Amino acid sequence: MAEIRNIVILTGAGISAESGIDTFRSAGGLWEQHRVENVATPEGFARDPALVLGFYDMRREALGKVVPNAAHDALARLDAEWKQGDLLIVTQNVDDLHERAGARRVLHMHGELKSALCRSCEMRSPWDAPMSNRPPCPVCQAPMLRPDVVWFGEMPYQMDRIYRALREADLFVSIGTSGAVYPAAGFVRDAREMGVRTLELNLERSEGSHWFDESRQGRAGELVPAWVEEILS
Ligand code: BJW
């Protein structure tokens, strides 16, 4: 532990599950309720924008009814108290539960539910209202807003910053993600090649579990506070 200075933490849907937000690939998860190619691809949006806008309106509204859980709180504590090096929480989640728990060093590689992207002027705006009614862009007034999220076939955000942080890291921790979606699923192998120690905290072994130096199974709400306590003490 004494050798660890810089930490990169990757979070996925599993960290928000105990807050009541559906994961994607679990039984009864979002991809059983909706066809991924219809709601999470640029082609699906071009085919049926009303369906896609409605899907994200529903999830944005649901966000108002949930609160951060013990895992978000623990990472916020780590963010506040980790002084011996850098820390970056890279989240694939589009919810704002890390921020609402108090974490500051958070990077949303798949975008955010509470942000709108204008297809006309390409500007981003904070957004906390429905989009199905085709509201105007706050910057250019064109009624061309889409959810500011990363769909399949699109480039995730801030990849240069993520890889830079991984190169400088001593420890990579992956929490509550299935390891099914790239490039995030490849971070563990990238980290290993760079000589970074790797730890997985997940309900069950993920697809890339064998790549980790250590894998712990259990609920994020229990595993994450215990690990944070361990690393801070
Ligand atoms: C708990 C728990 C509890 C439950 N406690 N744990 C072949 C090879 C390589 C790549 C590709 C390929 N074919 C196509 C691709 C590319 C494609 C891809 O990966 N496809 C795969 C399906 C194969 N990727 C892309 O297109 C990406 N872009 C891209 O690659 O650009 C080119 C590029 C090249 C080089 C460098 C950089 C870029 C874009 C991917 C965009 C993904 N978008 C989504 C939707 C975002 C908006 C929204 O939220 O609607 O992101 S899809 C969805 O999956 C969402 C998630 O962030 C992402 C990952 O899901 P996650 O978080 O892992 O959730 P689950 O449900 O899968 O897993 C939950 C886990 O939690 C489980 O393990 C549970 O056990 C666990 N859990 N409860 C702890 N209480």
PDB file of N, CA and C in Angstrom, residues 1 4-11 15 69-90 98 101-106 171-175 199 201 216 223-233:
ATOM      1  N   MET A   1       0.826  -1.195   0.000  1.00  0.00           N
ATOM      2  CA  MET A   1       0.000   0.000   0.000  1.00  0.00           C
ATOM      3  C   MET A   1       0.871   1.259   0.000  1.00  0.00           C
ATOM      4  N   ILE A   4       1.725   2.773  -3.281  1.00  0.00           N
ATOM      5  CA  ILE A   4       0.666   3.289  -4.151  1.00  0.00           C
ATOM      6  C   ILE A   4       0.529   4.794  -3.991  1.00  0.00           C
ATOM      7  N   ARG A   5       0.688   5.495  -5.127  1.00  0.00           N
ATOM      8  CA  ARG A   5       0.500   6.948  -5.115  1.00  0.00           C
ATOM      9  C   ARG A   5      -0.680   7.325  -6.009  1.00  0.00           C
ATOM     10  N   ASN A   6      -0.620   6.915  -7.264  1.00  0.00           N
ATOM     11  CA  ASN A   6      -1.658   7.340  -8.215  1.00  0.00           C
ATOM     12  C   ASN A   6      -2.661   6.210  -8.467  1.00  0.00           C
ATOM     13  N   ILE A   7      -3.933   6.563  -8.358  1.00  0.00           N
ATOM     14  CA  ILE A   7      -4.991   5.547  -8.480  1.00  0.00           C
ATOM     15  C   ILE A   7      -5.973   5.946  -9.584  1.00  0.00           C
ATOM     16  N   VAL A   8      -6.308   4.982 -10.442  1.00  0.00           N
ATOM     17  CA  VAL A   8      -7.404   5.175 -11.405  1.00  0.00           C
ATOM     18  C   VAL A   8      -8.500   4.178 -11.050  1.00  0.00           C
ATOM     19  N   ILE A   9      -9.720   4.693 -10.889  1.00  0.00           N
ATOM     20  CA  ILE A   9     -10.866   3.847 -10.543  1.00  0.00           C
ATOM     21  C   ILE A   9     -11.860   3.902 -11.706  1.00  0.00           C
ATOM     22  N   LEU A  10     -12.244   2.736 -12.198  1.00  0.00           N
ATOM     23  CA  LEU A  10     -13.268   2.662 -13.251  1.00  0.00           C
ATOM     24  C   LEU A  10     -14.561   2.178 -12.610  1.00  0.00           C
ATOM     25  N   THR A  11     -15.652   2.913 -12.795  1.00  0.00           N
ATOM     26  CA  THR A  11     -16.930   2.425 -12.263  1.00  0.00           C
ATOM     27  C   THR A  11     -17.912   2.149 -13.393  1.00  0.00           C
ATOM     28  N   ILE A  15     -22.150  -0.114  -9.589  1.00  0.00           N
ATOM     29  CA  ILE A  15     -21.968   0.722  -8.391  1.00  0.00           C
ATOM     30  C   ILE A  15     -23.250   1.496  -8.064  1.00  0.00           C
ATOM     31  N   ASN A  69     -25.226   5.685  -2.835  1.00  0.00           N
ATOM     32  CA  ASN A  69     -25.178   4.631  -1.820  1.00  0.00           C
ATOM     33  C   ASN A  69     -23.799   4.618  -1.140  1.00  0.00           C
ATOM     34  N   ALA A  70     -23.600   3.631  -0.289  1.00  0.00           N
ATOM     35  CA  ALA A  70     -22.364   3.580   0.511  1.00  0.00           C
ATOM     36  C   ALA A  70     -21.103   3.497  -0.355  1.00  0.00           C
ATOM     37  N   ALA A  71     -21.220   2.912  -1.555  1.00  0.00           N
ATOM     38  CA  ALA A  71     -20.044   2.812  -2.432  1.00  0.00           C
ATOM     39  C   ALA A  71     -19.673   4.185  -2.993  1.00  0.00           C
ATOM     40  N   HIS A  72     -20.678   4.959  -3.436  1.00  0.00           N
ATOM     41  CA  HIS A  72     -20.390   6.326  -3.907  1.00  0.00           C
ATOM     42  C   HIS A  72     -19.799   7.161  -2.766  1.00  0.00           C
ATOM     43  N   ASP A  73     -20.396   7.011  -1.572  1.00  0.00           N
ATOM     44  CA  ASP A  73     -19.919   7.785  -0.418  1.00  0.00           C
ATOM     45  C   ASP A  73     -18.458   7.447  -0.112  1.00  0.00           C
ATOM     46  N   ALA A  74     -18.132   6.158  -0.187  1.00  0.00           N
ATOM     47  CA  ALA A  74     -16.762   5.744   0.134  1.00  0.00           C
ATOM     48  C   ALA A  74     -15.768   6.310  -0.881  1.00  0.00           C
ATOM     49  N   LEU A  75     -16.129   6.307  -2.174  1.00  0.00           N
ATOM     50  CA  LEU A  75     -15.209   6.856  -3.180  1.00  0.00           C
ATOM     51  C   LEU A  75     -15.062   8.366  -3.005  1.00  0.00           C
ATOM     52  N   ALA A  76     -16.156   9.033  -2.595  1.00  0.00           N
ATOM     53  CA  ALA A  76     -16.070  10.478  -2.337  1.00  0.00           C
ATOM     54  C   ALA A  76     -15.121  10.737  -1.163  1.00  0.00           C
ATOM     55  N   ARG A  77     -15.193   9.857  -0.157  1.00  0.00           N
ATOM     56  CA  ARG A  77     -14.277   9.990   0.988  1.00  0.00           C
ATOM     57  C   ARG A  77     -12.826   9.799   0.523  1.00  0.00           C
ATOM     58  N   LEU A  78     -12.608   8.778  -0.315  1.00  0.00           N
ATOM     59  CA  LEU A  78     -11.249   8.533  -0.822  1.00  0.00           C
ATOM     60  C   LEU A  78     -10.759   9.743  -1.622  1.00  0.00           C
ATOM     61  N   ASP A  79     -11.634  10.283  -2.455  1.00  0.00           N
ATOM     62  CA  ASP A  79     -11.284  11.457  -3.272  1.00  0.00           C
ATOM     63  C   ASP A  79     -10.849  12.615  -2.362  1.00  0.00           C
ATOM     64  N   ALA A  80     -11.580  12.807  -1.272  1.00  0.00           N
ATOM     65  CA  ALA A  80     -11.272  13.924  -0.362  1.00  0.00           C
ATOM     66  C   ALA A  80     -10.002  13.670   0.444  1.00  0.00           C
ATOM     67  N   GLU A  81      -9.736  12.401   0.790  1.00  0.00           N
ATOM     68  CA  GLU A  81      -8.659  12.137   1.743  1.00  0.00           C
ATOM     69  C   GLU A  81      -7.366  11.616   1.107  1.00  0.00           C
ATOM     70  N   TRP A  82      -7.403  11.279  -0.188  1.00  0.00           N
ATOM     71  CA  TRP A  82      -6.210  10.700  -0.823  1.00  0.00           C
ATOM     72  C   TRP A  82      -5.249  11.822  -1.198  1.00  0.00           C
ATOM     73  N   LYS A  83      -4.213  12.007  -0.394  1.00  0.00           N
ATOM     74  CA  LYS A  83      -3.302  13.152  -0.585  1.00  0.00           C
ATOM     75  C   LYS A  83      -1.933  12.724  -1.098  1.00  0.00           C
ATOM     76  N   GLN A  84      -1.640  11.405  -1.093  1.00  0.00           N
ATOM     77  CA  GLN A  84      -0.272  11.013  -1.419  1.00  0.00           C
ATOM     78  C   GLN A  84      -0.015  10.850  -2.916  1.00  0.00           C
ATOM     79  N   GLY A  85      -1.014  11.151  -3.742  1.00  0.00           N
ATOM     80  CA  GLY A  85      -0.840  11.061  -5.186  1.00  0.00           C
ATOM     81  C   GLY A  85      -2.118  11.477  -5.878  1.00  0.00           C
ATOM     82  N   ASP A  86      -2.172  11.192  -7.174  1.00  0.00           N
ATOM     83  CA  ASP A  86      -3.366  11.565  -7.950  1.00  0.00           C
ATOM     84  C   ASP A  86      -4.439  10.490  -7.843  1.00  0.00           C
ATOM     85  N   LEU A  87      -5.653  10.893  -8.104  1.00  0.00           N
ATOM     86  CA  LEU A  87      -6.773   9.955  -8.129  1.00  0.00           C
ATOM     87  C   LEU A  87      -7.721  10.404  -9.240  1.00  0.00           C
ATOM     88  N   LEU A  88      -8.211   9.448 -10.009  1.00  0.00           N
ATOM     89  CA  LEU A  88      -9.204   9.779 -11.035  1.00  0.00           C
ATOM     90  C   LEU A  88     -10.283   8.702 -11.036  1.00  0.00           C
ATOM     91  N   ILE A  89     -11.535   9.136 -10.893  1.00  0.00           N
ATOM     92  CA  ILE A  89     -12.669   8.209 -10.990  1.00  0.00           C
ATOM     93  C   ILE A  89     -13.207   8.330 -12.419  1.00  0.00           C
ATOM     94  N   VAL A  90     -12.957   7.299 -13.217  1.00  0.00           N
ATOM     95  CA  VAL A  90     -13.478   7.263 -14.588  1.00  0.00           C
ATOM     96  C   VAL A  90     -14.777   6.477 -14.511  1.00  0.00           C
ATOM     97  N   HIS A  98     -21.850   9.952  -8.290  1.00  0.00           N
ATOM     98  CA  HIS A  98     -20.516  10.237  -7.724  1.00  0.00           C
ATOM     99  C   HIS A  98     -20.453  11.697  -7.268  1.00  0.00           C
ATOM    100  N   ALA A 101     -22.494  12.435  -4.220  1.00  0.00           N
ATOM    101  CA  ALA A 101     -21.866  11.924  -2.988  1.00  0.00           C
ATOM    102  C   ALA A 101     -20.732  12.849  -2.545  1.00  0.00           C
ATOM    103  N   GLY A 102     -20.277  13.723  -3.449  1.00  0.00           N
ATOM    104  CA  GLY A 102     -19.221  14.675  -3.073  1.00  0.00           C
ATOM    105  C   GLY A 102     -17.896  14.457  -3.784  1.00  0.00           C
ATOM    106  N   ALA A 103     -17.813  13.464  -4.680  1.00  0.00           N
ATOM    107  CA  ALA A 103     -16.550  13.243  -5.402  1.00  0.00           C
ATOM    108  C   ALA A 103     -16.333  14.391  -6.390  1.00  0.00           C
ATOM    109  N   ARG A 104     -15.086  14.792  -6.549  1.00  0.00           N
ATOM    110  CA  ARG A 104     -14.759  15.916  -7.447  1.00  0.00           C
ATOM    111  C   ARG A 104     -14.003  15.453  -8.682  1.00  0.00           C
ATOM    112  N   ARG A 105     -13.091  14.489  -8.495  1.00  0.00           N
ATOM    113  CA  ARG A 105     -12.239  14.080  -9.628  1.00  0.00           C
ATOM    114  C   ARG A 105     -12.926  12.953 -10.408  1.00  0.00           C
ATOM    115  N   VAL A 106     -13.995  13.327 -11.131  1.00  0.00           N
ATOM    116  CA  VAL A 106     -14.826  12.343 -11.843  1.00  0.00           C
ATOM    117  C   VAL A 106     -14.805  12.669 -13.339  1.00  0.00           C
ATOM    118  N   LEU A 171      -2.138   1.896  -9.290  1.00  0.00           N
ATOM    119  CA  LEU A 171      -3.235   0.956  -9.006  1.00  0.00           C
ATOM    120  C   LEU A 171      -4.437   1.296  -9.874  1.00  0.00           C
ATOM    121  N   PHE A 172      -5.005   0.256 -10.514  1.00  0.00           N
ATOM    122  CA  PHE A 172      -6.243   0.401 -11.291  1.00  0.00           C
ATOM    123  C   PHE A 172      -7.305  -0.455 -10.615  1.00  0.00           C
ATOM    124  N   VAL A 173      -8.437   0.164 -10.277  1.00  0.00           N
ATOM    125  CA  VAL A 173      -9.519  -0.563  -9.593  1.00  0.00           C
ATOM    126  C   VAL A 173     -10.780  -0.467 -10.445  1.00  0.00           C
ATOM    127  N   SER A 174     -11.364  -1.612 -10.744  1.00  0.00           N
ATOM    128  CA  SER A 174     -12.584  -1.660 -11.558  1.00  0.00           C
ATOM    129  C   SER A 174     -13.746  -2.087 -10.665  1.00  0.00           C
ATOM    130  N   ILE A 175     -14.818  -1.283 -10.664  1.00  0.00           N
ATOM    131  CA  ILE A 175     -15.929  -1.542  -9.737  1.00  0.00           C
ATOM    132  C   ILE A 175     -17.261  -1.656 -10.493  1.00  0.00           C
ATOM    133  N   LEU A 199      -7.161  -4.386  -9.535  1.00  0.00           N
ATOM    134  CA  LEU A 199      -8.093  -4.976  -8.557  1.00  0.00           C
ATOM    135  C   LEU A 199      -9.514  -4.837  -9.089  1.00  0.00           C
ATOM    136  N   LEU A 201     -13.606  -5.186  -8.078  1.00  0.00           N
ATOM    137  CA  LEU A 201     -14.641  -5.322  -7.040  1.00  0.00           C
ATOM    138  C   LEU A 201     -15.963  -5.438  -7.777  1.00  0.00           C
ATOM    139  N   ARG A 216     -12.362  -9.412  -6.062  1.00  0.00           N
ATOM    140  CA  ARG A 216     -13.189  -9.656  -4.870  1.00  0.00           C
ATOM    141  C   ARG A 216     -14.646  -9.608  -5.290  1.00  0.00           C
ATOM    142  N   LEU A 223     -18.194  -3.959  -0.430  1.00  0.00           N
ATOM    143  CA  LEU A 223     -16.783  -4.103  -0.821  1.00  0.00           C
ATOM    144  C   LEU A 223     -16.055  -2.772  -0.902  1.00  0.00           C
ATOM    145  N   VAL A 224     -16.723  -1.756  -1.451  1.00  0.00           N
ATOM    146  CA  VAL A 224     -16.008  -0.489  -1.705  1.00  0.00           C
ATOM    147  C   VAL A 224     -15.653   0.230  -0.394  1.00  0.00           C
ATOM    148  N   PRO A 225     -16.618   0.391   0.553  1.00  0.00           N
ATOM    149  CA  PRO A 225     -16.219   1.016   1.829  1.00  0.00           C
ATOM    150  C   PRO A 225     -15.098   0.241   2.529  1.00  0.00           C
ATOM    151  N   ALA A 226     -15.142  -1.100   2.464  1.00  0.00           N
ATOM    152  CA  ALA A 226     -14.097  -1.897   3.126  1.00  0.00           C
ATOM    153  C   ALA A 226     -12.741  -1.652   2.462  1.00  0.00           C
ATOM    154  N   TRP A 227     -12.717  -1.600   1.116  1.00  0.00           N
ATOM    155  CA  TRP A 227     -11.445  -1.364   0.420  1.00  0.00           C
ATOM    156  C   TRP A 227     -10.926   0.050   0.697  1.00  0.00           C
ATOM    157  N   VAL A 228     -11.816   1.030   0.728  1.00  0.00           N
ATOM    158  CA  VAL A 228     -11.399   2.418   0.985  1.00  0.00           C
ATOM    159  C   VAL A 228     -10.801   2.524   2.393  1.00  0.00           C
ATOM    160  N   GLU A 229     -11.451   1.874   3.331  1.00  0.00           N
ATOM    161  CA  GLU A 229     -10.938   1.869   4.711  1.00  0.00           C
ATOM    162  C   GLU A 229      -9.524   1.276   4.735  1.00  0.00           C
ATOM    163  N   GLU A 230      -9.376   0.170   3.992  1.00  0.00           N
ATOM    164  CA  GLU A 230      -8.091  -0.541   3.930  1.00  0.00           C
ATOM    165  C   GLU A 230      -6.990   0.362   3.362  1.00  0.00           C
ATOM    166  N   ILE A 231      -7.304   1.048   2.270  1.00  0.00           N
ATOM    167  CA  ILE A 231      -6.254   1.807   1.582  1.00  0.00           C
ATOM    168  C   ILE A 231      -5.931   3.111   2.313  1.00  0.00           C
ATOM    169  N   LEU A 232      -6.896   3.631   3.059  1.00  0.00           N
ATOM    170  CA  LEU A 232      -6.651   4.880   3.785  1.00  0.00           C
ATOM    171  C   LEU A 232      -5.991   4.640   5.142  1.00  0.00           C
ATOM    172  N   SER A 233      -6.076   3.383   5.628  1.00  0.00           N
ATOM    173  CA  SER A 233      -5.572   3.180   7.001  1.00  0.00           C
ATOM    174  C   SER A 233      -4.099   2.764   6.978  1.00  0.00           C
TER     175      SER A 233
END
